[in-house]
């Protein structure tokens, strides 16, 4: 590396390129629209506490990571946050900047901290000096180039394969006269003479800009944040490469591009102004007292929510039938809690259990009509199994032709230029379809039954089934009928549709995973091999896959597949599901603007509906415990419920799996909703009403500019107030604290989430909150 950059001091090369890599990893990845999953926007700050992260993001993004103090004052005034909550949060705060006592903390509530503002870029300073809005010029120019370069099939042309982002941009920028028209003469020539690699461009720009080593980390972070969703898309490309054991230079390429812009604009900026900015970047990141106080108030708000949760958990377990008539497995998604409670209310012989919605099958799935694979598993994992829904060859060929025609037609309709030609050409002949779709008469297609692409041998079937049943805690006490219910959401005219699907299935419906598992567990070869694993499935037990539509609260059962059941066996079950759906719709309708129980299902097909459902808004807790710990409690659709009995987990392998996978995925969901609520300008995608899909990657607001990632404002706000209460997730685990601590000690990245307060950790004993994890001070009584 040093020979390659011989004109720069080796130590400086190492420092600057290391800072560039660290800045890239401080940016959260943004997954494309076809498989959007929730991402923790503070992923790169997990080694910092909330106050420090707030100080960092105030400097680089101009956002606060807590609610306005007026929100905390209101909750204190109404009694939701008590003095005990405030005192406990104050006591546990380790910062030397915290107020000395509760009275001083409460006195600070009346004041408002300064509004955060990011340190200015060269482009912003140039705008102040010249009157030209250079940040807008940069956003539009880079946005136009990036939309084409990263396009995933929306455009009618494709970028040159294998062409790196930096090299492709240089070709573009030498022909783009926008900067010269705006007033920066010679821009194209300067870019033509720029270094031929991103690394050398970063090093040269830092020399030109006079960037001291100490200023590089937050300066680089600031410039990547300035690129919005484009930097997050680049981080996703890097994320995917990391999972495959490879590398991807795209984040560094974008940083080089952004630095070259500032290098070109530097002559327009007074030197003293830029030197002052660099001096501030060189200062260590440290929170102010106001940021420490706001973090204490946020902690108190979360302790108040934990008290409220403790008050609704049942004191004693409800009696259960010796052998249940029905068991129904749901994804741990908070939307399942409402339906599970409603279903259990139908009959005392009904049991429900919760597990991650991919049902333990790490599958890459190929739908009919394509060889493209969809990862139906958490994004933290890599596929180990492959499945498909391909028909026999002749039918499959016809399916592929039809699928290609549909994709081509869709691209023609949506592409920037041809969309106008489509409207002119189609005219009134498209009216029937528009009317049918507007009235909601479009039926969703039924996918063919999936199957493993390479058939599993008998031993592999038994091994896989035993592993899944053990992780689910379903090794004994089986009902005659066990439902495996994945979940999906039907929405219309919604670019963020995949964000409403199953996060544990990579932003896809849970249907494939549920159907594959039901087939596996009904297979005679599987059952024959389970005995050697210590698991015996009763001869009369059958597994039936289904799909819970969280928008309409209806359940579709796939009972006509191999090993399935005749309709007569499901009459009671269908009635219970229908009645449970009616109860769930009535409960959810009360919280959706303009909804009633009777009209709720119609929101799924309403083109103009910005809130088909609330998704996971309101999520506040993750509970891993036997269902007895929560049965009968109205958790208001705010808790992830994972079934877990530590007494049936002698080596605590399942506990480790829960803490390292579902808990982390739930934390990403919780923190995405948190970030989109408290800092929507940085971590939200803005107003749905003016979204335009760009490149199949994400959305922009209006006709161009910066790509926006995160949740739309309508996903967390009803037009009058926030519908998501911004709380960091409280994780409640019923297990010995020594076992929980042992898992944390083996997984430092997981432990960092708890040590730095991004998650709360509470141990349950017999279903009651008993011990609280206190970073650096062990476990204290609740």
XYZ file of C-alpha atoms in Angstrom:
782
model
C 0.000 0.000 0.000
C 2.830 2.386 0.890
C 4.559 1.957 -2.515
C 1.241 2.695 -4.172
C 0.983 5.982 -2.236
C 4.699 6.749 -2.082
C 4.324 10.534 -2.065
C 2.425 10.387 1.259
C 3.927 9.532 4.646
C 3.110 5.893 5.512
C 1.683 6.796 8.915
C -0.631 9.393 7.367
C -1.785 6.943 4.681
C -2.650 4.421 7.372
C -4.460 7.004 9.485
C -6.511 8.568 6.705
C -7.517 5.328 4.982
C -8.307 3.806 8.356
C -10.502 6.804 9.135
C -12.234 6.370 5.761
C -12.984 2.717 6.527
C -14.243 3.578 10.020
C -16.457 6.354 8.645
C -17.989 3.917 6.147
C -18.785 1.474 8.943
C -20.339 4.262 11.006
C -23.048 4.477 8.328
C -25.995 2.025 8.598
C -26.733 -0.171 5.569
C -29.973 0.499 3.660
C -31.451 -2.566 1.994
C -33.113 -2.163 -1.436
C -36.872 -1.791 -1.707
C -37.476 -5.341 -2.956
C -36.183 -6.782 0.321
C -36.262 -3.959 2.843
C -35.529 -4.962 6.410
C -35.272 -2.783 9.473
C -31.728 -1.656 10.233
C -30.360 -0.162 13.414
C -29.411 3.383 12.282
C -26.937 3.541 15.195
C -25.169 0.338 14.205
C -21.882 2.181 13.840
C -22.283 3.793 17.270
C -22.995 0.635 19.300
C -19.711 1.097 21.202
C -20.862 4.505 22.473
C -23.602 5.375 24.936
C -26.634 7.408 23.925
C -25.226 10.770 25.060
C -21.918 10.258 23.225
C -23.636 9.022 20.077
C -25.908 12.073 20.273
C -22.832 14.303 20.446
C -21.296 12.567 17.421
C -24.442 12.689 15.310
C -25.092 16.286 16.323
C -21.689 17.123 14.826
C -22.013 15.091 11.626
C -25.785 15.090 10.995
C -27.257 17.913 13.056
C -29.695 15.676 14.938
C -30.503 14.892 18.559
C -31.102 11.265 19.549
C -33.715 11.998 22.186
C -37.159 13.548 22.221
C -37.723 17.263 22.882
C -37.827 18.018 26.600
C -41.436 19.062 26.212
C -42.272 15.378 25.605
C -40.599 14.309 28.848
C -42.218 17.167 30.767
C -45.632 16.099 29.511
C -45.103 12.476 30.593
C -43.929 13.604 34.033
C -46.912 15.939 34.396
C -49.386 13.165 33.563
C -47.699 10.797 36.010
C -46.374 8.349 33.452
C -42.770 9.038 34.528
C -42.407 9.028 38.294
C -39.785 10.547 40.568
C -38.582 7.017 41.255
C -37.978 6.510 37.522
C -36.022 9.758 37.339
C -34.022 8.981 40.474
C -33.122 5.470 39.282
C -32.026 6.738 35.870
C -29.976 9.506 37.502
C -28.326 7.044 39.896
C -27.364 4.605 37.115
C -25.911 7.335 34.872
C -22.113 7.112 35.006
C -21.347 10.515 33.452
C -19.562 13.107 35.615
C -21.721 15.731 33.901
C -24.977 14.500 35.409
C -26.863 16.762 37.857
C -25.945 16.211 41.485
C -29.450 15.343 42.629
C -33.049 14.864 41.531
C -34.019 18.463 42.268
C -31.340 19.790 39.925
C -32.373 17.308 37.238
C -35.996 18.427 37.451
C -34.929 22.074 37.362
C -33.209 21.417 34.034
C -36.506 20.231 32.547
C -37.705 23.793 32.158
C -34.831 24.730 29.844
C -34.466 23.790 26.192
C -31.070 22.612 24.937
C -29.565 24.284 21.857
C -30.849 23.026 18.506
C -28.136 20.766 17.057
C -26.484 21.798 13.810
C -23.866 19.853 11.840
C -20.447 21.290 11.217
C -20.563 22.943 7.773
C -18.973 21.355 4.723
C -16.891 23.290 2.223
C -19.967 23.287 -0.020
C -22.040 25.002 2.668
C -19.329 27.573 3.296
C -19.104 28.171 -0.466
C -22.867 28.702 -0.568
C -22.587 31.332 2.147
C -19.752 33.045 0.283
C -21.247 32.996 -3.227
C -25.016 32.773 -2.794
C -25.136 29.612 -4.933
C -26.767 26.638 -3.228
C -23.820 24.306 -3.709
C -25.154 21.552 -1.401
C -28.257 21.325 -3.612
C -26.107 21.267 -6.757
C -24.044 18.416 -5.323
C -27.089 16.464 -4.147
C -28.763 16.727 -7.538
C -25.633 15.967 -9.561
C -24.571 12.961 -7.500
C -28.171 11.800 -7.273
C -28.602 11.779 -11.051
C -25.389 9.823 -11.523
C -26.010 7.380 -8.658
C -29.567 6.605 -9.768
C -28.205 5.309 -13.053
C -25.045 3.689 -11.754
C -26.730 1.688 -8.978
C -29.975 0.996 -10.880
C -31.526 -2.401 -10.057
C -33.846 -2.737 -13.034
C -36.093 0.324 -13.036
C -34.259 2.008 -15.908
C -34.432 0.777 -19.494
C -30.627 0.627 -19.652
C -28.128 -1.018 -17.338
C -24.849 0.347 -15.994
C -21.607 -1.166 -17.252
C -21.017 -4.326 -15.191
C -17.876 -4.400 -13.098
C -17.331 -0.652 -13.384
C -16.379 0.787 -9.988
C -18.330 3.729 -8.641
C -15.382 6.111 -8.512
C -14.238 5.418 -12.082
C -17.807 5.598 -13.392
C -18.393 8.930 -11.647
C -15.196 10.449 -13.056
C -16.405 9.592 -16.554
C -19.755 11.213 -15.752
C -18.341 14.282 -13.997
C -15.987 15.189 -16.825
C -19.061 15.572 -19.040
C -21.412 17.158 -16.477
C -21.468 20.909 -17.019
C -23.799 21.614 -14.086
C -21.007 22.799 -11.722
C -19.535 25.074 -14.388
C -22.926 26.568 -15.188
C -23.433 27.135 -11.448
C -20.183 29.071 -11.251
C -17.280 26.686 -10.676
C -15.281 27.135 -13.873
C -12.828 24.367 -14.718
C -14.627 21.692 -12.681
C -14.667 19.122 -15.486
C -10.972 19.591 -16.198
C -10.125 19.300 -12.507
C -11.980 15.988 -12.243
C -10.304 14.721 -15.420
C -6.952 15.325 -13.719
C -8.022 13.682 -10.456
C -6.194 10.523 -9.290
C -7.247 7.302 -10.949
C -8.112 5.516 -7.696
C -10.431 6.429 -4.848
C -7.716 5.924 -2.237
C -5.340 8.340 -3.961
C -8.194 10.811 -4.444
C -8.948 10.723 -0.713
C -5.288 11.290 0.155
C -4.822 14.119 -2.354
C -8.046 15.859 -1.349
C -7.022 15.706 2.320
C -3.729 17.392 1.428
C -5.497 20.099 -0.555
C -8.099 20.635 2.152
C -5.451 20.615 4.897
C -7.228 17.913 6.893
C -5.321 17.058 10.087
C -5.324 13.411 11.124
C -7.464 14.135 14.186
C -10.161 15.820 12.061
C -10.508 13.019 9.512
C -12.861 10.630 11.423
C -15.795 12.998 11.912
C -15.109 14.959 8.716
C -15.350 11.787 6.647
C -18.442 10.714 8.584
C -19.963 14.150 7.982
C -19.444 13.889 4.214
C -20.927 10.388 3.988
C -23.957 11.497 6.008
C -24.297 14.360 3.507
C -24.858 11.741 0.780
C -27.888 10.346 2.637
C -29.257 7.082 1.329
C -26.575 6.751 -1.342
C -23.939 6.224 1.345
C -26.273 3.781 3.100
C -26.771 1.850 -0.145
C -23.001 1.687 -0.555
C -22.740 0.395 3.012
C -25.287 -2.305 2.098
C -23.112 -3.384 -0.820
C -20.209 -3.617 1.605
C -22.405 -5.519 4.084
C -23.329 -8.086 1.449
C -19.674 -8.493 0.496
C -18.713 -8.989 4.148
C -21.271 -11.807 4.479
C -19.731 -13.508 1.442
C -16.206 -13.130 2.816
C -15.330 -10.508 0.210
C -14.820 -6.751 0.176
C -16.537 -3.876 -1.560
C -14.929 -0.451 -2.081
C -18.113 1.500 -2.844
C -18.312 3.483 0.442
C -14.727 4.665 -0.056
C -15.523 5.522 -3.674
C -18.413 7.754 -2.586
C -16.262 9.406 0.061
C -13.625 10.175 -2.574
C -16.299 11.657 -4.853
C -17.626 13.873 -2.081
C -14.129 14.992 -1.086
C -13.319 15.935 -4.697
C -16.377 18.174 -4.755
C -15.202 20.010 -1.638
C -11.667 20.164 -3.017
C -13.022 21.850 -6.159
C -15.066 24.366 -4.146
C -12.335 25.235 -1.631
C -11.109 28.322 -3.592
C -14.552 29.875 -3.085
C -14.272 29.653 0.728
C -12.488 32.019 3.154
C -9.561 30.077 4.616
C -10.284 31.144 8.177
C -13.817 29.738 8.022
C -12.621 26.340 6.840
C -9.770 26.199 9.352
C -12.260 26.838 12.148
C -14.376 23.885 10.971
C -11.324 21.611 10.838
C -10.369 22.655 14.359
C -13.801 21.616 15.618
C -13.617 18.294 13.768
C -10.268 17.653 15.446
C -11.812 17.899 18.916
C -12.682 14.607 20.659
C -16.350 13.683 20.546
C -17.799 14.268 24.013
C -21.369 14.914 25.167
C -22.518 18.182 26.663
C -24.377 18.276 29.975
C -27.618 18.818 28.045
C -27.029 15.619 26.065
C -26.314 13.723 29.304
C -29.502 15.083 30.874
C -31.589 14.140 27.844
C -30.156 10.609 27.972
C -31.174 10.378 31.641
C -34.695 11.529 30.793
C -34.890 8.943 28.003
C -33.778 6.216 30.416
C -36.425 7.317 32.924
C -39.073 7.143 30.203
C -38.039 3.559 29.439
C -38.100 2.576 33.128
C -41.634 3.932 33.292
C -42.591 1.715 30.342
C -41.032 -1.271 32.125
C -43.132 -0.545 35.232
C -46.262 -0.423 33.100
C -45.330 -3.738 31.483
C -44.697 -5.377 34.855
C -48.155 -4.304 36.027
C -49.938 -6.271 33.284
C -47.946 -9.492 33.416
C -50.022 -12.235 35.088
C -49.303 -13.044 38.729
C -49.916 -16.756 38.250
C -50.052 -19.065 35.270
C -53.506 -19.832 33.888
C -54.540 -23.515 33.989
C -54.095 -25.368 30.697
C -55.601 -28.454 29.105
C -53.505 -31.617 29.576
C -53.233 -32.052 25.820
C -54.113 -28.981 23.762
C -56.624 -29.326 20.970
C -54.623 -26.920 18.829
C -51.169 -25.401 18.879
C -50.410 -22.431 16.669
C -46.906 -21.140 16.064
C -46.512 -17.485 15.093
C -43.598 -15.244 14.255
C -42.397 -13.217 17.250
C -43.379 -10.019 15.353
C -45.315 -7.673 17.661
C -48.303 -7.742 15.288
C -48.768 -11.429 16.106
C -49.363 -10.669 19.802
C -52.834 -9.264 19.158
C -53.897 -12.225 17.025
C -52.397 -14.796 19.424
C -54.323 -13.337 22.329
C -57.524 -13.287 20.284
C -57.045 -16.897 19.143
C -56.362 -18.196 22.659
C -59.586 -16.548 23.794
C -61.601 -18.831 21.489
C -61.069 -22.037 23.475
C -59.156 -23.134 26.568
C -57.599 -25.927 24.520
C -55.701 -23.545 22.238
C -52.024 -22.859 22.820
C -49.829 -20.470 20.863
C -46.068 -20.213 20.726
C -43.648 -17.717 19.187
C -40.518 -18.221 17.131
C -38.620 -16.221 14.524
C -40.709 -16.272 11.338
C -38.190 -18.118 9.189
C -38.908 -21.102 11.473
C -35.254 -22.021 11.737
C -34.835 -22.758 8.012
C -31.970 -20.676 6.537
C -33.355 -20.804 3.010
C -32.546 -19.055 -0.245
C -35.727 -19.429 -2.305
C -36.325 -19.243 -6.060
C -39.961 -18.355 -6.878
C -41.590 -19.734 -9.992
C -40.490 -18.182 -13.251
C -37.003 -17.112 -12.196
C -33.590 -18.348 -11.122
C -33.069 -15.313 -8.902
C -32.880 -16.272 -5.239
C -34.543 -14.494 -2.327
C -32.926 -14.839 1.087
C -35.752 -15.948 3.398
C -33.798 -15.601 6.624
C -32.477 -12.898 8.966
C -29.920 -10.650 7.276
C -27.396 -11.565 9.974
C -27.257 -15.112 8.565
C -26.258 -16.698 5.271
C -28.405 -19.343 3.499
C -27.546 -22.991 4.094
C -30.531 -24.468 2.245
C -32.077 -23.811 -1.168
C -35.694 -24.139 -2.202
C -37.748 -23.382 -5.279
C -41.320 -23.264 -6.527
C -40.512 -24.225 -10.106
C -43.040 -26.233 -12.078
C -42.272 -29.107 -14.463
C -40.051 -27.931 -17.366
C -42.692 -27.122 -19.981
C -44.878 -25.174 -17.566
C -41.847 -23.510 -15.999
C -40.698 -22.233 -19.386
C -44.086 -20.629 -19.942
C -43.948 -19.141 -16.434
C -40.553 -17.611 -17.152
C -41.679 -16.062 -20.416
C -44.700 -14.583 -18.655
C -42.574 -13.327 -15.760
C -40.092 -11.658 -18.102
C -42.891 -10.002 -20.024
C -44.396 -8.743 -16.779
C -41.057 -7.349 -15.599
C -40.410 -5.649 -18.949
C -43.904 -4.170 -18.970
C -43.472 -2.936 -15.427
C -40.166 -1.258 -16.272
C -41.727 0.376 -19.333
C -44.560 1.743 -17.196
C -42.278 3.049 -14.429
C -39.166 4.278 -16.234
C -38.596 8.010 -16.207
C -39.085 8.584 -19.967
C -41.254 5.709 -21.165
C -43.846 6.214 -18.402
C -45.161 9.204 -20.348
C -45.295 7.201 -23.564
C -47.168 4.475 -21.687
C -49.880 6.871 -20.560
C -50.271 8.240 -24.088
C -50.343 4.782 -25.685
C -52.535 2.966 -23.171
C -55.110 5.698 -22.678
C -58.602 4.493 -21.854
C -57.719 0.875 -22.703
C -56.070 0.702 -19.281
C -59.196 2.009 -17.567
C -60.696 -1.399 -16.731
C -57.615 -2.480 -14.822
C -57.399 0.863 -13.028
C -61.060 0.601 -12.004
C -60.660 -3.014 -10.865
C -57.621 -2.197 -8.775
C -59.197 0.950 -7.341
C -62.227 -1.017 -6.154
C -59.976 -3.629 -4.587
C -61.130 -6.488 -6.805
C -57.585 -7.639 -7.528
C -56.911 -10.996 -5.913
C -53.384 -11.728 -4.709
C -51.804 -14.629 -6.611
C -51.375 -17.974 -4.884
C -47.796 -19.210 -5.045
C -47.109 -22.883 -5.820
C -45.915 -25.079 -2.971
C -42.172 -24.663 -2.368
C -39.800 -27.606 -2.096
C -36.143 -28.089 -1.302
C -34.211 -27.694 -4.542
C -31.989 -30.631 -3.644
C -34.033 -33.305 -1.856
C -32.791 -33.994 1.667
C -31.796 -37.471 2.730
C -33.607 -39.195 5.581
C -30.833 -38.463 8.081
C -30.646 -34.798 7.055
C -34.408 -34.456 7.380
C -34.370 -35.836 10.912
C -31.378 -33.702 11.924
C -32.929 -30.509 10.581
C -36.337 -31.243 12.100
C -34.846 -32.086 15.497
C -32.826 -28.876 15.515
C -35.855 -26.753 14.669
C -38.220 -28.486 17.116
C -35.672 -28.169 19.911
C -35.116 -24.477 19.236
C -38.886 -23.949 19.188
C -39.318 -25.848 22.468
C -41.698 -28.196 20.677
C -40.218 -31.575 21.575
C -43.191 -32.890 23.565
C -46.837 -32.252 24.373
C -47.929 -31.948 20.751
C -51.543 -31.236 19.875
C -53.326 -33.262 17.182
C -53.055 -30.194 14.975
C -50.123 -27.758 14.939
C -50.356 -24.624 12.809
C -47.163 -23.009 11.552
C -48.209 -19.493 10.632
C -45.818 -17.239 8.781
C -46.869 -13.671 8.245
C -47.004 -11.191 5.404
C -48.786 -7.948 4.651
C -50.858 -7.054 1.616
C -50.473 -3.431 0.573
C -51.054 -1.527 -2.667
C -49.092 1.260 -4.340
C -46.514 1.084 -1.568
C -42.793 1.310 -2.377
C -42.029 0.187 1.178
C -44.190 -2.921 0.910
C -41.343 -5.266 1.861
C -40.839 -3.345 5.125
C -44.252 -4.660 6.233
C -43.283 -8.270 5.516
C -41.410 -10.639 7.808
C -38.068 -9.200 8.915
C -36.839 -12.661 9.935
C -37.509 -13.732 6.330
C -35.363 -10.960 4.848
C -38.284 -8.681 3.995
C -40.341 -11.443 2.373
C -43.519 -13.222 3.403
C -43.086 -16.082 5.875
C -45.178 -18.370 3.689
C -42.263 -20.273 2.117
C -40.625 -21.086 5.446
C -43.883 -22.224 7.045
C -44.811 -24.474 4.114
C -41.368 -26.044 3.913
C -41.333 -26.823 7.627
C -44.834 -28.294 7.615
C -43.862 -30.583 4.748
C -40.690 -31.602 6.560
C -42.446 -32.410 9.850
C -45.224 -34.383 8.140
C -42.726 -36.457 6.132
C -42.693 -40.128 7.288
C -38.913 -40.288 6.785
C -38.452 -37.320 9.081
C -40.638 -38.824 11.773
C -38.937 -42.179 11.563
C -35.588 -40.550 12.269
C -36.723 -38.276 15.089
C -36.913 -41.132 17.604
C -33.128 -41.435 17.560
C -32.989 -37.734 18.449
C -35.181 -38.252 21.517
C -38.287 -36.707 19.926
C -41.492 -38.634 19.261
C -44.302 -37.013 17.325
C -47.717 -38.582 18.048
C -49.107 -40.504 15.108
C -52.201 -38.265 14.985
C -50.249 -34.985 15.042
C -50.223 -33.089 11.769
C -48.582 -29.795 10.909
C -50.408 -27.293 8.708
C -48.749 -24.206 7.267
C -50.548 -20.912 6.995
C -50.062 -17.221 6.321
C -51.242 -14.481 8.679
C -51.946 -11.297 6.710
C -51.171 -8.565 9.235
C -53.001 -5.889 7.228
C -56.335 -7.729 7.137
C -55.867 -10.144 10.089
C -56.945 -13.076 7.974
C -55.218 -16.454 7.895
C -54.815 -18.639 4.811
C -54.117 -22.323 5.519
C -52.194 -24.515 3.062
C -53.733 -27.820 4.113
C -53.827 -29.494 0.704
C -50.101 -30.203 0.554
C -48.285 -33.505 1.180
C -49.070 -34.705 4.689
C -51.888 -32.163 5.006
C -55.442 -32.663 6.212
C -58.930 -32.978 4.811
C -61.172 -29.938 5.152
C -63.404 -31.611 7.749
C -60.547 -31.749 10.261
C -60.125 -27.978 10.007
C -63.709 -26.778 10.450
C -63.280 -25.782 14.112
C -59.870 -24.310 13.411
C -61.167 -22.163 10.544
C -63.980 -20.872 12.740
C -61.550 -20.027 15.553
C -59.259 -18.222 13.137
C -62.127 -16.222 11.644
C -63.381 -15.179 15.078
C -59.879 -14.304 16.254
C -59.379 -12.208 13.127
C -62.556 -10.256 13.845
C -61.380 -9.507 17.405
C -57.929 -8.479 16.194
C -59.357 -6.167 13.522
C -61.610 -4.482 16.060
C -58.663 -3.876 18.389
C -56.358 -2.570 15.683
C -58.991 -0.389 14.004
C -59.262 1.733 17.144
C -55.686 2.922 16.620
C -55.697 3.557 12.844
C -56.939 6.945 11.612
C -60.260 6.606 9.794
C -60.474 2.831 10.246
C -63.283 0.627 11.502
C -63.292 -3.121 12.007
C -65.430 -3.481 8.884
C -63.258 -1.300 6.645
C -59.844 -2.325 7.923
C -59.297 -5.017 5.285
C -60.020 -2.569 2.473
C -56.941 -0.537 3.382
C -54.849 -3.342 1.874
C -56.148 -2.544 -1.618
C -56.531 1.232 -1.302
C -54.090 2.974 -3.653
C -54.288 6.204 -1.665
C -53.794 4.656 1.773
C -50.610 5.933 3.406
C -51.167 3.829 6.530
C -52.452 0.375 5.551
C -51.386 -0.718 9.043
C -49.007 0.485 11.749
C -46.417 -2.184 11.080
C -44.246 -2.574 14.177
C -44.850 0.935 15.493
C -45.098 0.857 19.269
C -42.654 -2.026 19.747
C -41.145 -1.706 23.216
C -40.298 -5.140 24.660
C -38.882 -8.547 23.780
C -39.952 -11.388 26.071
C -38.362 -14.852 25.907
C -40.230 -17.031 28.365
C -42.882 -19.757 28.493
C -46.228 -18.523 27.223
C -47.556 -18.850 30.781
C -45.547 -15.724 31.644
C -47.646 -13.585 29.291
C -50.839 -15.585 28.680
C -53.931 -13.425 29.109
C -51.958 -10.175 29.372
C -52.964 -7.414 26.976
C -49.586 -6.305 25.652
C -51.255 -4.038 23.050
C -49.224 -5.420 20.153
C -46.036 -3.908 21.580
C -44.021 -7.001 22.545
C -41.999 -9.546 20.598
C -42.976 -12.869 22.191
C -40.474 -15.718 21.869
C -41.364 -18.985 23.552
C -38.514 -20.298 25.699
C -38.239 -22.676 28.666
C -34.742 -22.676 30.116
C -35.457 -25.909 31.987
C -35.652 -27.685 28.621
C -32.389 -26.078 27.473
C -29.683 -27.859 29.535
C -26.703 -26.444 27.633
C -28.343 -23.052 27.055
C -27.694 -23.340 23.318
C -31.211 -22.093 22.561
C -30.720 -19.159 24.947
C -27.553 -18.241 23.069
C -29.391 -18.482 19.749
C -32.197 -16.230 21.008
C -29.857 -13.557 22.343
C -27.577 -13.505 19.299
C -30.209 -13.626 16.547
C -33.864 -12.753 17.342
C -32.920 -10.220 20.032
C -30.491 -8.478 17.667
C -33.046 -8.443 14.825
C -35.683 -7.055 17.211
C -33.214 -4.382 18.349
C -32.707 -3.327 14.724
C -36.468 -2.985 14.290
C -36.894 -1.099 17.549
C -34.022 1.286 16.861
C -35.131 1.928 13.286
C -38.520 3.050 14.579
C -36.734 5.018 17.303
C -34.417 6.773 14.824
C -37.216 7.488 12.338
C -39.191 9.097 15.199
C -36.580 11.215 16.996
C -34.396 12.087 13.976
C -36.596 11.726 10.876
C -34.478 14.064 8.750
C -31.453 11.787 9.116
C -33.022 8.365 9.597
C -36.446 8.587 7.961
C -37.549 8.593 4.341
C -39.852 11.593 4.631
C -43.345 12.162 3.270
C -44.930 9.262 1.357
C -47.056 11.649 -0.673
C -44.086 12.983 -2.638
C -41.977 9.828 -2.853
C -40.489 8.774 -6.161
C -38.872 5.367 -6.469
C -35.301 5.626 -7.716
C -33.476 2.742 -9.333
C -35.495 0.183 -7.385
C -33.188 1.064 -4.479
C -35.061 3.632 -2.440
C -37.028 6.847 -2.697
C -36.354 10.516 -3.199
C -38.668 13.342 -2.236
C -39.978 15.125 -5.274
C -38.093 14.966 -8.549
C -34.562 14.175 -7.398
C -31.769 14.763 -4.955
C -30.657 12.738 -1.971
C -31.872 9.180 -1.596
C -33.870 8.708 1.618
C -33.659 5.606 3.796
C -35.605 4.585 6.880
C -39.321 4.695 7.583
C -41.762 7.185 6.030
C -43.138 9.763 8.436
C -46.617 8.271 8.007
C -45.309 4.990 9.478
C -44.678 6.585 12.882
C -46.966 9.641 12.961
C -50.731 9.981 12.450
C -50.679 13.617 11.352
C -51.255 14.956 14.849
C -48.853 13.054 17.091
C -46.272 10.301 17.128
C -47.821 6.837 17.118
C -44.506 5.215 17.910
C -43.300 5.882 21.441
C -39.508 6.178 20.982
C -38.168 3.673 23.508
C -35.099 1.497 23.399
C -36.131 -2.134 23.590
C -36.502 -3.824 26.983
C -35.362 -7.454 26.709
C -36.922 -9.767 29.282
C -35.459 -13.277 29.510
C -36.629 -16.026 31.864
C -33.343 -17.794 32.537
C -30.658 -17.884 35.259
C -28.603 -14.696 35.223
C -25.368 -16.707 35.178
C -26.434 -18.330 31.906
C -27.405 -14.971 30.388
C -24.135 -13.392 31.522
C -22.166 -16.280 30.043
C -23.709 -15.620 26.617
C -22.903 -11.900 26.867
C -19.308 -12.661 27.802
C -18.876 -14.821 24.689
C -20.345 -12.221 22.327
C -18.776 -8.765 22.816
C -20.787 -7.122 20.001
C -24.004 -8.283 21.645
C -22.811 -7.197 25.068
C -21.970 -3.735 23.700
C -25.642 -3.183 22.909
C -26.519 -3.705 26.572
C -23.398 -2.098 28.071
C -24.016 1.115 26.145
C -27.735 1.239 26.789
C -29.062 0.523 23.291
C -31.027 -2.308 24.897
C -32.222 -2.951 28.442
C -31.852 -6.447 29.920
C -34.054 -7.842 32.672
C -34.149 -11.413 33.991
C -37.519 -12.921 34.843
C -38.111 -15.352 37.680
C -41.383 -17.277 37.523
C -42.714 -14.720 35.088
C -41.922 -11.641 37.186
C -39.218 -9.013 36.621
C -36.482 -9.874 39.118
C -32.971 -8.771 38.111
C -31.713 -5.858 36.012
C -28.428 -5.913 34.103
C -26.335 -2.903 35.133
C -23.265 -2.460 32.928
C -20.080 -2.716 34.937
C -21.967 -3.355 38.168
C -23.456 -6.792 37.695
C -27.102 -7.622 38.230
C -29.312 -5.681 40.630
C -32.783 -6.410 41.943
C -35.671 -4.790 40.076
